[in-house]
Amino acid sequence: MGRFTDKVAIVTGASTGLGPVMAKMLADEGAKVVVAARRLELVEKAAAAIGDNAVAIRADVTSEEDVAAMVDAAMSRWGKVDIMMNNAASPGTDKYIWEQTLENWNQTIGIDLTGAMLCSREVLNRSMLERRSGAIINFSSTAGYKAVHRKSHYVSAKAALRAFTKVVASEAGSYGVRCNCIVPGAIDTELLRNYIGRIAAEQGNTYDEQYALNVEGTALKKWSTAEDVANLALFLASDAGKMITGQSIVVDAGSIMPN
Ligand code: NAD
């Protein structure tokens, strides 16, 4: 028996990075998983790596219709949703505030914040409130604690997720539903490695030099892996986390230490 035997989970943004890793870890511990993202071929690949306990669906978290169809996929196949992983996100385009465009601002807030609201609302209405049980996990960023230049759109969305988490936890708590927020620092993903490679080239550094500069501010002098972050998500979603709700918990190798 795994920690998630008989549990049904939805993971958004399950096409690259943390999402597919987390979906596989949930399934390895017994969960049935809906893997959702905008690029169907990538979520189909993630679902194929899991097998019969996964279903792939194309869903843009900013579309009410797509989110409803995503939750339908879980309801029609398995009849409930126990775990909602609001992992989908976009960093938007880097712009100083005086260059900011409404499109970049609205798009980023739409995916990173409104998407989490739409998915949470749908699973609460379709399953969790009635069953008086469920765990919703939002994915913020340590950027939401910092004044990251050229990232007002992303910083604002990720900071707001921590406040949103408290309201969901408070409102849904008496229905037996918990909501928590994970605040990752750098996660060792292809996206981040490509970014460090690009900055290294710009600065005339080797990749290793740039990596060393990047981890300088962390206590552990390294990046988290996707598995490190997923481990916290799985703990919070499991019964072991049953008294934890409304919290934002940082996984960043000891960089910002906000509490
Ligand atoms: P990623 O970009 O690899 O994955 C995010 C996924 O969300 C992508 O697959 C993307 O296609 C998907 N997505 C984007 N817009 C979407 C939409 N409208 N509808 C559905 N899916 C959409 O990022 P990741 O590194 O795996 O990050 C996972 C989570 O952790 C995100 O919430 C991210 O903001 C957060 N985070 C990541 C880092 C990092 O260093 N990688 C740091 C801090 C926080």
PDB file of N, CA and C in Angstrom, residues 4-10 32 71 74-76 78-84 121-136 172-178 237 239:
ATOM      1  N   PHE A   4      -0.662   6.923  -1.442  1.00  0.00           N
ATOM      2  CA  PHE A   4      -1.758   7.504  -2.241  1.00  0.00           C
ATOM      3  C   PHE A   4      -2.635   6.446  -2.911  1.00  0.00           C
ATOM      4  N   THR A   5      -2.610   5.231  -2.378  1.00  0.00           N
ATOM      5  CA  THR A   5      -3.497   4.184  -2.905  1.00  0.00           C
ATOM      6  C   THR A   5      -4.940   4.675  -2.804  1.00  0.00           C
ATOM      7  N   ASP A   6      -5.697   4.509  -3.911  1.00  0.00           N
ATOM      8  CA  ASP A   6      -7.103   4.945  -3.994  1.00  0.00           C
ATOM      9  C   ASP A   6      -7.289   6.456  -4.028  1.00  0.00           C
ATOM     10  N   LYS A   7      -6.211   7.226  -4.141  1.00  0.00           N
ATOM     11  CA  LYS A   7      -6.341   8.685  -4.242  1.00  0.00           C
ATOM     12  C   LYS A   7      -6.276   9.099  -5.712  1.00  0.00           C
ATOM     13  N   VAL A   8      -6.973  10.189  -6.022  1.00  0.00           N
ATOM     14  CA  VAL A   8      -6.969  10.716  -7.392  1.00  0.00           C
ATOM     15  C   VAL A   8      -6.358  12.121  -7.350  1.00  0.00           C
ATOM     16  N   ALA A   9      -5.374  12.340  -8.209  1.00  0.00           N
ATOM     17  CA  ALA A   9      -4.674  13.635  -8.230  1.00  0.00           C
ATOM     18  C   ALA A   9      -4.731  14.244  -9.622  1.00  0.00           C
ATOM     19  N   ILE A  10      -4.724  15.566  -9.654  1.00  0.00           N
ATOM     20  CA  ILE A  10      -4.557  16.287 -10.924  1.00  0.00           C
ATOM     21  C   ILE A  10      -3.280  17.113 -10.797  1.00  0.00           C
ATOM     22  N   LYS A  32      -3.945   7.633  -8.780  1.00  0.00           N
ATOM     23  CA  LYS A  32      -4.365   7.748 -10.169  1.00  0.00           C
ATOM     24  C   LYS A  32      -4.211   9.226 -10.491  1.00  0.00           C
ATOM     25  N   VAL A  71     -11.138  18.500 -15.028  1.00  0.00           N
ATOM     26  CA  VAL A  71     -11.717  17.890 -13.827  1.00  0.00           C
ATOM     27  C   VAL A  71     -12.699  16.781 -14.232  1.00  0.00           C
ATOM     28  N   ALA A  74     -11.014  13.462 -14.602  1.00  0.00           N
ATOM     29  CA  ALA A  74     -10.826  12.717 -13.343  1.00  0.00           C
ATOM     30  C   ALA A  74     -12.154  12.149 -12.855  1.00  0.00           C
ATOM     31  N   MET A  75     -13.213  12.975 -12.931  1.00  0.00           N
ATOM     32  CA  MET A  75     -14.514  12.555 -12.388  1.00  0.00           C
ATOM     33  C   MET A  75     -15.096  11.391 -13.179  1.00  0.00           C
ATOM     34  N   SER A  76     -14.980  11.467 -14.533  1.00  0.00           N
ATOM     35  CA  SER A  76     -15.624  10.420 -15.321  1.00  0.00           C
ATOM     36  C   SER A  76     -14.859   9.100 -15.201  1.00  0.00           C
ATOM     37  N   TRP A  78     -12.531   8.278 -12.537  1.00  0.00           N
ATOM     38  CA  TRP A  78     -12.285   7.782 -11.175  1.00  0.00           C
ATOM     39  C   TRP A  78     -13.271   8.316 -10.130  1.00  0.00           C
ATOM     40  N   GLY A  79     -14.156   9.239 -10.534  1.00  0.00           N
ATOM     41  CA  GLY A  79     -15.256   9.643  -9.651  1.00  0.00           C
ATOM     42  C   GLY A  79     -14.944  10.630  -8.541  1.00  0.00           C
ATOM     43  N   LYS A  80     -13.729  11.138  -8.478  1.00  0.00           N
ATOM     44  CA  LYS A  80     -13.407  12.101  -7.409  1.00  0.00           C
ATOM     45  C   LYS A  80     -12.052  12.747  -7.689  1.00  0.00           C
ATOM     46  N   VAL A  81     -11.785  13.798  -6.946  1.00  0.00           N
ATOM     47  CA  VAL A  81     -10.434  14.393  -6.959  1.00  0.00           C
ATOM     48  C   VAL A  81     -10.023  14.585  -5.500  1.00  0.00           C
ATOM     49  N   ASP A  82      -8.901  13.996  -5.118  1.00  0.00           N
ATOM     50  CA  ASP A  82      -8.390  14.149  -3.755  1.00  0.00           C
ATOM     51  C   ASP A  82      -7.291  15.208  -3.669  1.00  0.00           C
ATOM     52  N   ILE A  83      -6.520  15.338  -4.750  1.00  0.00           N
ATOM     53  CA  ILE A  83      -5.322  16.189  -4.693  1.00  0.00           C
ATOM     54  C   ILE A  83      -5.262  17.064  -5.935  1.00  0.00           C
ATOM     55  N   MET A  84      -5.121  18.357  -5.739  1.00  0.00           N
ATOM     56  CA  MET A  84      -4.986  19.295  -6.868  1.00  0.00           C
ATOM     57  C   MET A  84      -3.618  19.961  -6.764  1.00  0.00           C
ATOM     58  N   ARG A 121     -11.264  26.221  -7.603  1.00  0.00           N
ATOM     59  CA  ARG A 121     -12.717  26.384  -7.574  1.00  0.00           C
ATOM     60  C   ARG A 121     -13.398  25.138  -8.154  1.00  0.00           C
ATOM     61  N   GLU A 122     -12.874  24.662  -9.274  1.00  0.00           N
ATOM     62  CA  GLU A 122     -13.512  23.526  -9.964  1.00  0.00           C
ATOM     63  C   GLU A 122     -13.437  22.235  -9.129  1.00  0.00           C
ATOM     64  N   VAL A 123     -12.276  21.944  -8.565  1.00  0.00           N
ATOM     65  CA  VAL A 123     -12.190  20.684  -7.788  1.00  0.00           C
ATOM     66  C   VAL A 123     -12.974  20.788  -6.482  1.00  0.00           C
ATOM     67  N   LEU A 124     -13.049  21.993  -5.923  1.00  0.00           N
ATOM     68  CA  LEU A 124     -13.856  22.166  -4.706  1.00  0.00           C
ATOM     69  C   LEU A 124     -15.323  21.908  -5.024  1.00  0.00           C
ATOM     70  N   ASN A 125     -15.811  22.544  -6.108  1.00  0.00           N
ATOM     71  CA  ASN A 125     -17.231  22.417  -6.466  1.00  0.00           C
ATOM     72  C   ASN A 125     -17.608  21.025  -6.936  1.00  0.00           C
ATOM     73  N   ARG A 126     -16.699  20.387  -7.673  1.00  0.00           N
ATOM     74  CA  ARG A 126     -17.060  19.109  -8.297  1.00  0.00           C
ATOM     75  C   ARG A 126     -16.851  17.912  -7.368  1.00  0.00           C
ATOM     76  N   SER A 127     -15.973  18.069  -6.365  1.00  0.00           N
ATOM     77  CA  SER A 127     -15.649  16.890  -5.564  1.00  0.00           C
ATOM     78  C   SER A 127     -15.338  17.178  -4.094  1.00  0.00           C
ATOM     79  N   MET A 128     -14.423  18.098  -3.834  1.00  0.00           N
ATOM     80  CA  MET A 128     -13.853  18.167  -2.481  1.00  0.00           C
ATOM     81  C   MET A 128     -14.839  18.630  -1.415  1.00  0.00           C
ATOM     82  N   LEU A 129     -15.675  19.650  -1.746  1.00  0.00           N
ATOM     83  CA  LEU A 129     -16.594  20.168  -0.722  1.00  0.00           C
ATOM     84  C   LEU A 129     -17.598  19.089  -0.328  1.00  0.00           C
ATOM     85  N   GLU A 130     -18.144  18.424  -1.339  1.00  0.00           N
ATOM     86  CA  GLU A 130     -19.155  17.398  -1.075  1.00  0.00           C
ATOM     87  C   GLU A 130     -18.565  16.204  -0.320  1.00  0.00           C
ATOM     88  N   ARG A 131     -17.347  15.847  -0.710  1.00  0.00           N
ATOM     89  CA  ARG A 131     -16.731  14.677  -0.058  1.00  0.00           C
ATOM     90  C   ARG A 131     -16.081  15.060   1.275  1.00  0.00           C
ATOM     91  N   ARG A 132     -16.043  16.343   1.538  1.00  0.00           N
ATOM     92  CA  ARG A 132     -15.441  16.878   2.768  1.00  0.00           C
ATOM     93  C   ARG A 132     -14.023  16.367   2.977  1.00  0.00           C
ATOM     94  N   SER A 133     -13.266  16.469   1.870  1.00  0.00           N
ATOM     95  CA  SER A 133     -11.884  15.993   1.929  1.00  0.00           C
ATOM     96  C   SER A 133     -11.127  16.486   0.700  1.00  0.00           C
ATOM     97  N   GLY A 134      -9.862  16.767   0.871  1.00  0.00           N
ATOM     98  CA  GLY A 134      -9.045  17.151  -0.283  1.00  0.00           C
ATOM     99  C   GLY A 134      -7.829  17.955   0.132  1.00  0.00           C
ATOM    100  N   ALA A 135      -6.852  17.985  -0.764  1.00  0.00           N
ATOM    101  CA  ALA A 135      -5.638  18.781  -0.536  1.00  0.00           C
ATOM    102  C   ALA A 135      -5.309  19.535  -1.816  1.00  0.00           C
ATOM    103  N   ILE A 136      -5.172  20.844  -1.665  1.00  0.00           N
ATOM    104  CA  ILE A 136      -4.811  21.693  -2.806  1.00  0.00           C
ATOM    105  C   ILE A 136      -3.423  22.258  -2.516  1.00  0.00           C
ATOM    106  N   ALA A 172     -12.173  26.726   3.172  1.00  0.00           N
ATOM    107  CA  ALA A 172     -12.474  25.309   2.906  1.00  0.00           C
ATOM    108  C   ALA A 172     -12.141  24.406   4.082  1.00  0.00           C
ATOM    109  N   GLY A 173     -11.500  24.959   5.107  1.00  0.00           N
ATOM    110  CA  GLY A 173     -11.062  24.135   6.240  1.00  0.00           C
ATOM    111  C   GLY A 173     -12.197  23.390   6.919  1.00  0.00           C
ATOM    112  N   SER A 174     -13.343  24.064   7.079  1.00  0.00           N
ATOM    113  CA  SER A 174     -14.454  23.397   7.776  1.00  0.00           C
ATOM    114  C   SER A 174     -15.100  22.323   6.905  1.00  0.00           C
ATOM    115  N   TYR A 175     -14.705  22.261   5.632  1.00  0.00           N
ATOM    116  CA  TYR A 175     -15.156  21.173   4.738  1.00  0.00           C
ATOM    117  C   TYR A 175     -14.115  20.045   4.685  1.00  0.00           C
ATOM    118  N   GLY A 176     -13.098  20.123   5.527  1.00  0.00           N
ATOM    119  CA  GLY A 176     -12.093  19.066   5.558  1.00  0.00           C
ATOM    120  C   GLY A 176     -11.068  19.173   4.445  1.00  0.00           C
ATOM    121  N   VAL A 177     -11.017  20.342   3.788  1.00  0.00           N
ATOM    122  CA  VAL A 177     -10.077  20.520   2.667  1.00  0.00           C
ATOM    123  C   VAL A 177      -8.917  21.395   3.140  1.00  0.00           C
ATOM    124  N   ARG A 178      -7.708  20.961   2.811  1.00  0.00           N
ATOM    125  CA  ARG A 178      -6.517  21.740   3.161  1.00  0.00           C
ATOM    126  C   ARG A 178      -5.926  22.401   1.917  1.00  0.00           C
ATOM    127  N   ALA A 237       0.362  16.662   0.658  1.00  0.00           N
ATOM    128  CA  ALA A 237      -0.864  16.056   0.115  1.00  0.00           C
ATOM    129  C   ALA A 237      -1.251  14.788   0.872  1.00  0.00           C
ATOM    130  N   ASP A 239      -1.608  12.039   4.263  1.00  0.00           N
ATOM    131  CA  ASP A 239      -2.199  12.104   5.601  1.00  0.00           C
ATOM    132  C   ASP A 239      -1.191  12.589   6.637  1.00  0.00           C
TER     133      ASP A 239
END
